PDB file of C-alpha atoms in Angstrom:
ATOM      1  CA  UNK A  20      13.424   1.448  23.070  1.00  0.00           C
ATOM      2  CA  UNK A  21      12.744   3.468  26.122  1.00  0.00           C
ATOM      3  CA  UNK A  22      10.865   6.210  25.351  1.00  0.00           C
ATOM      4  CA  UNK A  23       8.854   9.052  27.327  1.00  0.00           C
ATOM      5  CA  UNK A  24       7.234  10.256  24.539  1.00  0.00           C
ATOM      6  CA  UNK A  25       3.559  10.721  24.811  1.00  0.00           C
ATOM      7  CA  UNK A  26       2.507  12.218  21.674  1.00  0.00           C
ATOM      8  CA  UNK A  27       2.097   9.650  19.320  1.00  0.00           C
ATOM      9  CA  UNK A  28       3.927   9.263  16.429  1.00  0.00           C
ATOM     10  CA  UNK A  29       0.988   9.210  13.335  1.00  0.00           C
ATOM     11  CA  UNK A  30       0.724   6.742  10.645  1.00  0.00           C
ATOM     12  CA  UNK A  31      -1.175   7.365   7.607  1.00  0.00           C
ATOM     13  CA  UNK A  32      -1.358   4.598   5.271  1.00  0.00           C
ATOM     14  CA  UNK A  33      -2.812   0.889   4.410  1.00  0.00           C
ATOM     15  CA  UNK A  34      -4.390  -1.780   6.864  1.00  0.00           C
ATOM     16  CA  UNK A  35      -5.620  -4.491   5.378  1.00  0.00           C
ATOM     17  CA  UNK A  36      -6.179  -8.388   6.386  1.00  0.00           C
ATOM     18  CA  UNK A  37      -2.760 -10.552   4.653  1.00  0.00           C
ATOM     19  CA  UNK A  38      -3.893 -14.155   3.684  1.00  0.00           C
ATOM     20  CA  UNK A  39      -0.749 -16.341   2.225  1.00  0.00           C
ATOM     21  CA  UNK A  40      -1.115 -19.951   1.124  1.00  0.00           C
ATOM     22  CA  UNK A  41       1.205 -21.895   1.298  1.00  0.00           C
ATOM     23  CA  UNK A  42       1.494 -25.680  -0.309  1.00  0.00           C
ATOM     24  CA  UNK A  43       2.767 -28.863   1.552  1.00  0.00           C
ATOM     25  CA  UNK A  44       4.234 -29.872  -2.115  1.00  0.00           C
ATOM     26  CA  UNK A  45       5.715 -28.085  -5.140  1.00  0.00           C
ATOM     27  CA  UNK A  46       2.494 -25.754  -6.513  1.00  0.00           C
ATOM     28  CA  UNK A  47      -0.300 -27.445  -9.482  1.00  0.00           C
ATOM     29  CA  UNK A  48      -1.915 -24.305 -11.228  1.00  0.00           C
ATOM     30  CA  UNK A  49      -5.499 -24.560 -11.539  1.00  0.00           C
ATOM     31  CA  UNK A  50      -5.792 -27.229  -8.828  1.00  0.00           C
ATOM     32  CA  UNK A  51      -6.604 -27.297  -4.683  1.00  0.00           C
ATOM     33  CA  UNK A  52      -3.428 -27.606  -3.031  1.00  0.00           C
ATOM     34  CA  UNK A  53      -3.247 -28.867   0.490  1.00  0.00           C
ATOM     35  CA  UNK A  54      -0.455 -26.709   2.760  1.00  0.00           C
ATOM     36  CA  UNK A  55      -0.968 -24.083   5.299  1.00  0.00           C
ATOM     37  CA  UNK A  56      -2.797 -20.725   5.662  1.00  0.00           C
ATOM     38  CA  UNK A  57      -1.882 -17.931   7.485  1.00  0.00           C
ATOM     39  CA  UNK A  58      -4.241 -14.795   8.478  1.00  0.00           C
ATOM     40  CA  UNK A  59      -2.751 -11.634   9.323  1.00  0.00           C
ATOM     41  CA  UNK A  60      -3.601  -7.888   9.920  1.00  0.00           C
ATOM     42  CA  UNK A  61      -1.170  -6.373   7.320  1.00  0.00           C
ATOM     43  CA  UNK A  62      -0.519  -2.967   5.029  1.00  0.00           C
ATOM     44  CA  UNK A  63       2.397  -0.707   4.949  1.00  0.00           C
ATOM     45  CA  UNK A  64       1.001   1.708   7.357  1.00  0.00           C
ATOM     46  CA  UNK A  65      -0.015  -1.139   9.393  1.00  0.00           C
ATOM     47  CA  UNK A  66       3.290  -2.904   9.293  1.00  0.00           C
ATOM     48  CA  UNK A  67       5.340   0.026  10.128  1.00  0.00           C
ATOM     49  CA  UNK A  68       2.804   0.884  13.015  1.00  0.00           C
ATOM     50  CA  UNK A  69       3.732  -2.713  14.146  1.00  0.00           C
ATOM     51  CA  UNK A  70       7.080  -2.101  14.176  1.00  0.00           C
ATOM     52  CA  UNK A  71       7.325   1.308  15.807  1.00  0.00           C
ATOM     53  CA  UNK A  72       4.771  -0.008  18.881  1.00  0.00           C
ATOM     54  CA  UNK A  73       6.563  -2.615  19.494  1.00  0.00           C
ATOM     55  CA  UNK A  74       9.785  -0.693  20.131  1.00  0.00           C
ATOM     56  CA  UNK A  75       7.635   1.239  22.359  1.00  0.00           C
ATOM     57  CA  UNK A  76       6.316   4.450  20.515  1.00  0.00           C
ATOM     58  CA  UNK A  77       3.205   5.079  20.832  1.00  0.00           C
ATOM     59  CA  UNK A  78       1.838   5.079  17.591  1.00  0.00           C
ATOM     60  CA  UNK A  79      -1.907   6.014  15.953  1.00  0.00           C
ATOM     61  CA  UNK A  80      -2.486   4.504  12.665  1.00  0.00           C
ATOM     62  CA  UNK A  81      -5.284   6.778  11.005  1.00  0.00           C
ATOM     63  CA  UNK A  82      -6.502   4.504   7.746  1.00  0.00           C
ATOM     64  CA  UNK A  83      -9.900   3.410   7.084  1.00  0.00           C
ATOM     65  CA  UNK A  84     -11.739   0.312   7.757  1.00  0.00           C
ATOM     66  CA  UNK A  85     -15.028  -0.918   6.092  1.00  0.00           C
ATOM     67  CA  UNK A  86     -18.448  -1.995   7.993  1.00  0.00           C
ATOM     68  CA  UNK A  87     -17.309  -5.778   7.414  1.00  0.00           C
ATOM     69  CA  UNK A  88     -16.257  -8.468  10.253  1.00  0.00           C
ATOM     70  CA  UNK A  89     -12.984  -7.676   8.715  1.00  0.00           C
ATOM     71  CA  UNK A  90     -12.721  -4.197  10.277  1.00  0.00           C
ATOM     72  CA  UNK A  91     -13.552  -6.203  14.058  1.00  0.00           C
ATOM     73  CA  UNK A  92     -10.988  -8.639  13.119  1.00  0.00           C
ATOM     74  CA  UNK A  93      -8.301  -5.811  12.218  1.00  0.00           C
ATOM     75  CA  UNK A  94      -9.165  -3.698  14.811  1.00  0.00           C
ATOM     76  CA  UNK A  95      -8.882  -6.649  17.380  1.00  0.00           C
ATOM     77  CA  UNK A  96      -4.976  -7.264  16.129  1.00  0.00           C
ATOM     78  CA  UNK A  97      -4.139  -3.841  16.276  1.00  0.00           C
ATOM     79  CA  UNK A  98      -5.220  -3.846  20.045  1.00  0.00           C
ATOM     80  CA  UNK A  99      -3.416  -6.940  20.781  1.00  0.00           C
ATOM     81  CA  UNK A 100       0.052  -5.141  18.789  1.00  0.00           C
ATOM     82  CA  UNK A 101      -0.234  -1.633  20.650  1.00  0.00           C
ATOM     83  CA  UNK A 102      -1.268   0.006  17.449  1.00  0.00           C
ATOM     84  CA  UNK A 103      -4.207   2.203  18.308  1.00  0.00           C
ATOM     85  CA  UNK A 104      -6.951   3.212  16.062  1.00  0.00           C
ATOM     86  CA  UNK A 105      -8.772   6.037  17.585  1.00  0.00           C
ATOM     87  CA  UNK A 106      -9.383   8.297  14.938  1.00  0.00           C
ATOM     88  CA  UNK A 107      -9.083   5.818  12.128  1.00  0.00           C
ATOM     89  CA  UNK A 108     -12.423   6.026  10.067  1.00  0.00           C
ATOM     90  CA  UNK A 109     -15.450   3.950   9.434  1.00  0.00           C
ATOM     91  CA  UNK A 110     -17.128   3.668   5.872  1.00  0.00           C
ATOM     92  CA  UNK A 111     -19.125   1.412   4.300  1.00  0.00           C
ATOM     93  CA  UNK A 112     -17.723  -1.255   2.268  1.00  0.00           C
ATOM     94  CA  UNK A 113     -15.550  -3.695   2.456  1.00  0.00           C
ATOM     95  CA  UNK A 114     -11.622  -3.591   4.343  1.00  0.00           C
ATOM     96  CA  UNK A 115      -8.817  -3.792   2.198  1.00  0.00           C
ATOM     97  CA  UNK A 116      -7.861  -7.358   1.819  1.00  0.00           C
ATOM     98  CA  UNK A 117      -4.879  -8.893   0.564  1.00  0.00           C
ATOM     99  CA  UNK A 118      -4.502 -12.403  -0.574  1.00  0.00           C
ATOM    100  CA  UNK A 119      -1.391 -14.235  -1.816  1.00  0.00           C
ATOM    101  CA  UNK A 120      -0.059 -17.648  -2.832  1.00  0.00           C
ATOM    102  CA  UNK A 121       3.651 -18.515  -2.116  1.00  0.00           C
ATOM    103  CA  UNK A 122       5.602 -21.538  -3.140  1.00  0.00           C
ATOM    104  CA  UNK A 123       7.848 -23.580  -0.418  1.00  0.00           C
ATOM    105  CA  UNK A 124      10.830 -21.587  -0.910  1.00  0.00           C
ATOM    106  CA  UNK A 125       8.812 -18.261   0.382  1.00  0.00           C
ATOM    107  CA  UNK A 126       8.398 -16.349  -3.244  1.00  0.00           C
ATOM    108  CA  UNK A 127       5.415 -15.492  -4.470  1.00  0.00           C
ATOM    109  CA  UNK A 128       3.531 -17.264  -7.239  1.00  0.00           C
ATOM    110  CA  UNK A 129       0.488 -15.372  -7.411  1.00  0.00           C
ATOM    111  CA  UNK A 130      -1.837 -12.257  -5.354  1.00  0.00           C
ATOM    112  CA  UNK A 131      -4.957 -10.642  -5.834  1.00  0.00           C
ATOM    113  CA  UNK A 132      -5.184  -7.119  -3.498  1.00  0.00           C
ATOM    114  CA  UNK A 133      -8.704  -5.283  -2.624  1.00  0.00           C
ATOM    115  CA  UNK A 134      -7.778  -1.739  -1.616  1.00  0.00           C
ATOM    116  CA  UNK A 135     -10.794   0.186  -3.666  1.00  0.00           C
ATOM    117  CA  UNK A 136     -12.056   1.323   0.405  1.00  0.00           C
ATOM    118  CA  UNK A 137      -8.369   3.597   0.384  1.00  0.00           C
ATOM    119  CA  UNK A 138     -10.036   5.464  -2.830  1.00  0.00           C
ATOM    120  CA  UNK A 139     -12.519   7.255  -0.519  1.00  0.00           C
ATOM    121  CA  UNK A 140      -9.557   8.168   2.379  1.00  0.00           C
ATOM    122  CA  UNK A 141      -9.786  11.565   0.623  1.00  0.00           C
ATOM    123  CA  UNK A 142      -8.602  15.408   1.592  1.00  0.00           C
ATOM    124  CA  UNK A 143     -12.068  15.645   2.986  1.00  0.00           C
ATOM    125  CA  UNK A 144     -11.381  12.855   5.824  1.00  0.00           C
ATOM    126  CA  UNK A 145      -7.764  14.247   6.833  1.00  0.00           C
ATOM    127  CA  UNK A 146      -8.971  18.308   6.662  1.00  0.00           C
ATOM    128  CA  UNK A 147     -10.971  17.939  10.353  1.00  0.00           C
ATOM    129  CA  UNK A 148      -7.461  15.471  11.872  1.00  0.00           C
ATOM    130  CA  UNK A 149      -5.125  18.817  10.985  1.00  0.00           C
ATOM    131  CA  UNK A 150      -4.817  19.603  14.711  1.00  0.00           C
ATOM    132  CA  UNK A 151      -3.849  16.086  15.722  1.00  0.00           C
ATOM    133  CA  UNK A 152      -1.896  15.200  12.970  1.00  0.00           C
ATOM    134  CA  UNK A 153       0.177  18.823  13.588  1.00  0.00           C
ATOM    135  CA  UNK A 154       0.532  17.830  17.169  1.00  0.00           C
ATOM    136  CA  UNK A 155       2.228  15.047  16.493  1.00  0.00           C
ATOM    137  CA  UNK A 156       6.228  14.672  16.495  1.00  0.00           C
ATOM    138  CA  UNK A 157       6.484  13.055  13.131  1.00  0.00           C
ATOM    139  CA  UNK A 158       4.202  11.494  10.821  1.00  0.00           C
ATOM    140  CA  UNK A 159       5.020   8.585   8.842  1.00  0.00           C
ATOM    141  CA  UNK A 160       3.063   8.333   5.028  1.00  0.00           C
ATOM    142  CA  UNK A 161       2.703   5.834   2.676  1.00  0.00           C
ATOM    143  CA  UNK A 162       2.050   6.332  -1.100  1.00  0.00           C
ATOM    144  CA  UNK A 163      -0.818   3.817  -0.895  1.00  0.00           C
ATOM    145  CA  UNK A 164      -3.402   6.821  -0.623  1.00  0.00           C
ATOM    146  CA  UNK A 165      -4.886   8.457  -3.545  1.00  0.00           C
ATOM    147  CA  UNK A 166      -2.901  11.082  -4.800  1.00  0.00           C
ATOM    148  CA  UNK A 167      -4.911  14.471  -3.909  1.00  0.00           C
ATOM    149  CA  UNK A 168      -4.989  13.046  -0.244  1.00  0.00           C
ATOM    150  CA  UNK A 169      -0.811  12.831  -0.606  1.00  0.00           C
ATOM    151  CA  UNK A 170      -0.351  16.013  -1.800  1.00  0.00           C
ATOM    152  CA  UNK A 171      -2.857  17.796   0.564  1.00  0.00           C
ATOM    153  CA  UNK A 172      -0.689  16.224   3.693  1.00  0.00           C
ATOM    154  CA  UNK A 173       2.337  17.076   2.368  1.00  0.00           C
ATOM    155  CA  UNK A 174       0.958  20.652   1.678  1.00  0.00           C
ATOM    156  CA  UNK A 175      -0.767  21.121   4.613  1.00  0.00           C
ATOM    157  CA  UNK A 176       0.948  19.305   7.886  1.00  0.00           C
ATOM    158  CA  UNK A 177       3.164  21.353  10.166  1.00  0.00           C
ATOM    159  CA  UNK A 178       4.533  18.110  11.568  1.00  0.00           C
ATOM    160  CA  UNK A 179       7.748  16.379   9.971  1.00  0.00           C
ATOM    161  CA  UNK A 180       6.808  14.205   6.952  1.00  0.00           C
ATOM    162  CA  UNK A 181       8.954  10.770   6.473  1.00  0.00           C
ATOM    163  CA  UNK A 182       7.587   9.142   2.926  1.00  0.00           C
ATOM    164  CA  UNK A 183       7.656   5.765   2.124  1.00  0.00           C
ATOM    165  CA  UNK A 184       6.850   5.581  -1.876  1.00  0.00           C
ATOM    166  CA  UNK A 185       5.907   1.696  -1.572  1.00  0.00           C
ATOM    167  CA  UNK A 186       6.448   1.521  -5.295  1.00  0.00           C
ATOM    168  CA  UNK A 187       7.926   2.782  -8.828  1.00  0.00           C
ATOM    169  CA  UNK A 188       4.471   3.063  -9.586  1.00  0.00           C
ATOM    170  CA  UNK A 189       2.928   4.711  -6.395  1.00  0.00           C
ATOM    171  CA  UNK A 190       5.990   6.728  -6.589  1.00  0.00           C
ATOM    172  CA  UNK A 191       4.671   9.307  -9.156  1.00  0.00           C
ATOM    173  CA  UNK A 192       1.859  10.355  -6.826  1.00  0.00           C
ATOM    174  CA  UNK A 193       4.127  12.479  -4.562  1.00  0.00           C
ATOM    175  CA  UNK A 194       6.070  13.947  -7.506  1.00  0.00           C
ATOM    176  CA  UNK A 195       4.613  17.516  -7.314  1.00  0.00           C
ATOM    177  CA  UNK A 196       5.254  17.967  -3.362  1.00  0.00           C
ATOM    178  CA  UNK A 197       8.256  15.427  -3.103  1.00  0.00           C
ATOM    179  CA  UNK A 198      10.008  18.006  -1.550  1.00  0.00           C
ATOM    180  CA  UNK A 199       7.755  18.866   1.293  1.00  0.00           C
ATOM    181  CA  UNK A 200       9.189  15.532   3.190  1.00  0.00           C
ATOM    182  CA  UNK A 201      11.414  15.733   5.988  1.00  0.00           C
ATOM    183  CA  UNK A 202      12.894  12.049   5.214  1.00  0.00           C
ATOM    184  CA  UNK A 203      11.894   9.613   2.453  1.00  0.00           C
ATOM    185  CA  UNK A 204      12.967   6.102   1.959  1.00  0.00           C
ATOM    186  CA  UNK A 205      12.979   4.433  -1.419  1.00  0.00           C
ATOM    187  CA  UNK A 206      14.178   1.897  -2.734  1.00  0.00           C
ATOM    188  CA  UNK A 207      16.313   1.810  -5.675  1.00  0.00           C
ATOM    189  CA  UNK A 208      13.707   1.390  -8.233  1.00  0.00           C
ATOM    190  CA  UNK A 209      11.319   4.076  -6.567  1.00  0.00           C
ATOM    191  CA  UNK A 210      14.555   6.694  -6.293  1.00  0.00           C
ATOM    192  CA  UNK A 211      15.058   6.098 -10.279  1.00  0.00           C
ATOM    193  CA  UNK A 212      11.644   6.647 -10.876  1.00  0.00           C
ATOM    194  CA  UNK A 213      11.206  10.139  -9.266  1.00  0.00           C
ATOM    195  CA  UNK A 214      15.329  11.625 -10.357  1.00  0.00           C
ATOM    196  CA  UNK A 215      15.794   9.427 -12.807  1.00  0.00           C
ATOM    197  CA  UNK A 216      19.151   8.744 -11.980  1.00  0.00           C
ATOM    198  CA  UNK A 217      19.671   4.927 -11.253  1.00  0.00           C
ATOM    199  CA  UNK A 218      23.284   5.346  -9.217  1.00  0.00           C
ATOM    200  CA  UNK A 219      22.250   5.841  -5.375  1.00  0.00           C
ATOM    201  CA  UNK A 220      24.399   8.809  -4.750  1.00  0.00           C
ATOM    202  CA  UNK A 221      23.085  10.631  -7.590  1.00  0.00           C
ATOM    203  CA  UNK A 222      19.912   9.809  -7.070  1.00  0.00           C
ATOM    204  CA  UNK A 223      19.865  11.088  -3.342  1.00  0.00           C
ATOM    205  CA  UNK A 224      21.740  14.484  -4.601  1.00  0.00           C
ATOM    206  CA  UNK A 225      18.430  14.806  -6.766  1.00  0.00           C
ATOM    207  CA  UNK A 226      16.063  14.277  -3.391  1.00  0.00           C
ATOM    208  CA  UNK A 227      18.279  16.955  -1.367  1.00  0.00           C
ATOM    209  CA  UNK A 228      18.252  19.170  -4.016  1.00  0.00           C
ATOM    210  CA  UNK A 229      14.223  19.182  -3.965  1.00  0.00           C
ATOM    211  CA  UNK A 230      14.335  20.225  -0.511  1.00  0.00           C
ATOM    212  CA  UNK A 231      14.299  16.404   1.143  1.00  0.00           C
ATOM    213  CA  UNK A 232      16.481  16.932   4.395  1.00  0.00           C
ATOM    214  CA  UNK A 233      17.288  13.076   4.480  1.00  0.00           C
ATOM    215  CA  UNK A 234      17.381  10.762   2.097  1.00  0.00           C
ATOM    216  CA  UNK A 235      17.969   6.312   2.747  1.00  0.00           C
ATOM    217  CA  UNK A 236      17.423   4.235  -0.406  1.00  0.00           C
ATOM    218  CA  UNK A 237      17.580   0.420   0.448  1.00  0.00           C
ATOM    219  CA  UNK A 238      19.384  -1.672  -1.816  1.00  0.00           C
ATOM    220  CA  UNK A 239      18.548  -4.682  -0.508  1.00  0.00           C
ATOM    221  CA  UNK A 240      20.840  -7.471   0.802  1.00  0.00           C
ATOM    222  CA  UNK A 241      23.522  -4.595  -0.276  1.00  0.00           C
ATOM    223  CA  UNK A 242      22.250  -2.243   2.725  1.00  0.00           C
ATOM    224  CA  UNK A 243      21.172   1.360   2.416  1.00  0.00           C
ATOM    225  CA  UNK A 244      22.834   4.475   0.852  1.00  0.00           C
ATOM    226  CA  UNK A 245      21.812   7.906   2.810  1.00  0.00           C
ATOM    227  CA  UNK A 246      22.152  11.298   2.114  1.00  0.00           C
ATOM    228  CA  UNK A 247      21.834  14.232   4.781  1.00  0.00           C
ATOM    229  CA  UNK A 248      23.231  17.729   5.345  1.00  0.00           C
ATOM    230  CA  UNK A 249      26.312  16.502   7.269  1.00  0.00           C
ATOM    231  CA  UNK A 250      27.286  13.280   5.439  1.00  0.00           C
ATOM    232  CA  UNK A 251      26.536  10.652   3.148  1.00  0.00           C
ATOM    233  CA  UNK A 252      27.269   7.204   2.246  1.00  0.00           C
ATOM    234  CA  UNK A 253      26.901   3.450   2.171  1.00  0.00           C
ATOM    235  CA  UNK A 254      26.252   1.201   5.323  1.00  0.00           C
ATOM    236  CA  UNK A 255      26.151  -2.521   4.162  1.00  0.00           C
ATOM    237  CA  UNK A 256      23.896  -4.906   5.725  1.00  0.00           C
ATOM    238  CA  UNK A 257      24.814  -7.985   7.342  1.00  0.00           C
ATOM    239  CA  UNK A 258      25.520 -11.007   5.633  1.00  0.00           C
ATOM    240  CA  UNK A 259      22.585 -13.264   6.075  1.00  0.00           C
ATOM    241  CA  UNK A 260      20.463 -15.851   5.255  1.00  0.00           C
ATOM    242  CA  UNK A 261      17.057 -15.108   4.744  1.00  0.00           C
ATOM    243  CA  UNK A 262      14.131 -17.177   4.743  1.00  0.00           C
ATOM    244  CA  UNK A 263      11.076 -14.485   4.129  1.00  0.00           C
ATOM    245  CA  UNK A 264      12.193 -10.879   3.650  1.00  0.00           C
ATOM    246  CA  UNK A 265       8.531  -9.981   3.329  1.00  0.00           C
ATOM    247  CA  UNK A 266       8.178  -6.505   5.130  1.00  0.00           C
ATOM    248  CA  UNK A 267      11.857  -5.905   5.578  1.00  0.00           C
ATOM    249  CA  UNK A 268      11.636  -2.007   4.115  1.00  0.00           C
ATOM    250  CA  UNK A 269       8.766  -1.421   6.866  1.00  0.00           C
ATOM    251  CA  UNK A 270      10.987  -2.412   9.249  1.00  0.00           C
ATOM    252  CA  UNK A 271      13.754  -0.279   8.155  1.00  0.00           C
ATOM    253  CA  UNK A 272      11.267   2.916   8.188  1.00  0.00           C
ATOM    254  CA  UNK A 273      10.227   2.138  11.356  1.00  0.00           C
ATOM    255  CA  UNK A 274      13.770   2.046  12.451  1.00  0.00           C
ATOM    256  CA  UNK A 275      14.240   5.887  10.335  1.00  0.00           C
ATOM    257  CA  UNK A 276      11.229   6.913  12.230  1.00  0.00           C
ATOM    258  CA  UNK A 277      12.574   6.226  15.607  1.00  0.00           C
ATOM    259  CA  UNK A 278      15.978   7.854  14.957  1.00  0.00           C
ATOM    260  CA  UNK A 279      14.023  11.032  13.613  1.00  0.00           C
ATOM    261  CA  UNK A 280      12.641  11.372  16.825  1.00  0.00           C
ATOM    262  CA  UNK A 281      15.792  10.955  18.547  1.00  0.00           C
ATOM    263  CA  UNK A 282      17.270  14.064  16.422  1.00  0.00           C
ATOM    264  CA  UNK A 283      19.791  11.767  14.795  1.00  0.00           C
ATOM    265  CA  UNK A 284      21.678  12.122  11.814  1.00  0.00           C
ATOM    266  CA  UNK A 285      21.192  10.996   8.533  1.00  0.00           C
ATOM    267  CA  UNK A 286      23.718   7.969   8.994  1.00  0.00           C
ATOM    268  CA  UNK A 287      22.540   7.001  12.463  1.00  0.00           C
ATOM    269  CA  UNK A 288      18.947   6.835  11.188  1.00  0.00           C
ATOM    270  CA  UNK A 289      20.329   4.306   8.668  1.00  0.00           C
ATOM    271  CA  UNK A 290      22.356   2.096  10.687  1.00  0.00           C
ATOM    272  CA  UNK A 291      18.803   2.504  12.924  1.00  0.00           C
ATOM    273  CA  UNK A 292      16.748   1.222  10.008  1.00  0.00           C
ATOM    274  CA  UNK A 293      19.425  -1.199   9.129  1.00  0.00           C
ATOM    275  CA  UNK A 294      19.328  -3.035  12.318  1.00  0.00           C
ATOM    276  CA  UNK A 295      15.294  -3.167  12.514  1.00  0.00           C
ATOM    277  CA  UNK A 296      15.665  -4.993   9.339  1.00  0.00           C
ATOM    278  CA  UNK A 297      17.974  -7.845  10.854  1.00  0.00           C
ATOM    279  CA  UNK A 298      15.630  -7.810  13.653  1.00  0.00           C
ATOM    280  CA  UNK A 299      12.879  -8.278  11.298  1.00  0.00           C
ATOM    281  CA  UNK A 300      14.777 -11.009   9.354  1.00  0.00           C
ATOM    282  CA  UNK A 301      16.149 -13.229  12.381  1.00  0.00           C
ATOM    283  CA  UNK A 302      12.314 -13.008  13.753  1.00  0.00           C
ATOM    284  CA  UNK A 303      11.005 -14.523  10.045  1.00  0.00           C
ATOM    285  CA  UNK A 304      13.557 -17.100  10.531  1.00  0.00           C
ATOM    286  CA  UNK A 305      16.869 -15.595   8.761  1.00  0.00           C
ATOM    287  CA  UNK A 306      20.299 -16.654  10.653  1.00  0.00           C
ATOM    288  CA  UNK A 307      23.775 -14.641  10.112  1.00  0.00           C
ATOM    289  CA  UNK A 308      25.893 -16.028   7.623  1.00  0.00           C
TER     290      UNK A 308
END
């Protein structure tokens, strides 16, 4: 994407460090099984930072990191991505960490996450980042924060809010100012959750009536539904064969994000978000059917 945009686009959310296992063989509880690590900088915020830098937006992700080797090691891979961390803060303890077992076919058997360092990313640390954070052309959340530090955001940024609600869960902690955002992007469970209507059209009617401009809810391998002011309707995704669709709704925000700076309409954005996830999955090894 071509892009003279200077201001960067602002990510608040998770960074942490991913490590999957893998085995070689099919997977013996309560045993060492020999297969394959991987190491990773990872995190929803961090993910869809990823995604928007390297379609060439500049992009700040603003999360906190602990005082571990972690932090150096995180901070190293967002250099090397384009992702900068500027005003992201320091505190003591240890960075969120993130560790997973998956069997051969991809699906996970088993994780164990250490995000207690996001409890203390609280009003406090985003009350002296207003001015940057309002400077910037759109900033990107995700429901991984503690709740007050959600609602003060959504209450207090003059910038254009795109949510991601990360899950059914998570969901709940945006409730009260759910209607702040410019854009959010569910996915079917998190949109039933909040209206309580589990039919995607009805569901996004609920979001625009709370004063959400534009509305995608990903369904999956069955595409996205969106809702805006003009139109609304279903786009279907591709028919493919995926290998790892790990991270496939951060791509699709990403792809929202970009198309929200562009101006674009509500079924643009999706066909935009759409087509970052088949990027996404032909990059993790998917193929078109």
């Amino acid at each position: 994407m071509n892009t003279e945009q200077e201001t960067p686009v602002i990510v608040v959310g998770a960074l942490n460090l991913d490590v999957c296992g893998v085995p070689k063989d099919d997977f013996r509880p309560r045993d060492s099984n020999p297969g394959r690590v991987f190491v990773s900088a990872g995190g929803v915020g961090h993910n869809i930072a990823r995604h928007l830098a390297s379609a060439g937006v500049p992009v700040e992700l603003l999360t906190v990191l602990g005082d571990d080797d972690i932090a150096w090691l995180l901070t190293r891979q967002c250099g090397r991505e384009g992702v900068s961390l500027s005003h992201a803060m320091r505190l003591a303890g240890g960075s969120g960490t993130y560790c997973s077992v998956h069997d051969t076919d991809g699906d996970m058997l088993a994780a164990v996450n250490d995000m207690s360092l996001l409890d203390a990313f609280t009003p406090d640390c985003l009350a002296p980042r207003l001015p940057m954070l309002n400077a910037a052309p759109l900033i990107v959340m995700d429901a991984n924060l503690p709740k007050d530090t959600l609602e003060y955001l959504a209450e207090h940024a003059a910038a254009p809010l795109l949510l991601d609600p990360v899950s059914g869960f998570k969901a709940e902690r945006v409730r009260r100012v759910i209607g702040r955002f410019a854009a959010v992007k569910p996915n079917l469970l998190e949109a039933e959750r909040l209206s309580g209507e589990g039919d995607p059209a009805r569901a996004a009617a609920w979001f625009l009536r709370q004063g959400v401009s534009q509305v995608f809810i990903s369904l999956g391998n069955r595409g996205v539904y969106y809702a805006g002011a003009a139109s609304r309707g279903h786009l279907p995704a591709p028919a493919m064969r995926v290998k790892n669709c790990t991270g496939a709704g951060d791509a699709m925000i990403s792809g929202i994000a970009r198309a929200m700076l562009l101006g674009a309409p509500a079924e643009d954005a999706a066909a935009m978000g759409l087509a970052a996830v088949t990027k996404h999955l032909l990059a993790q090894g998917g193929s078109f059917l």
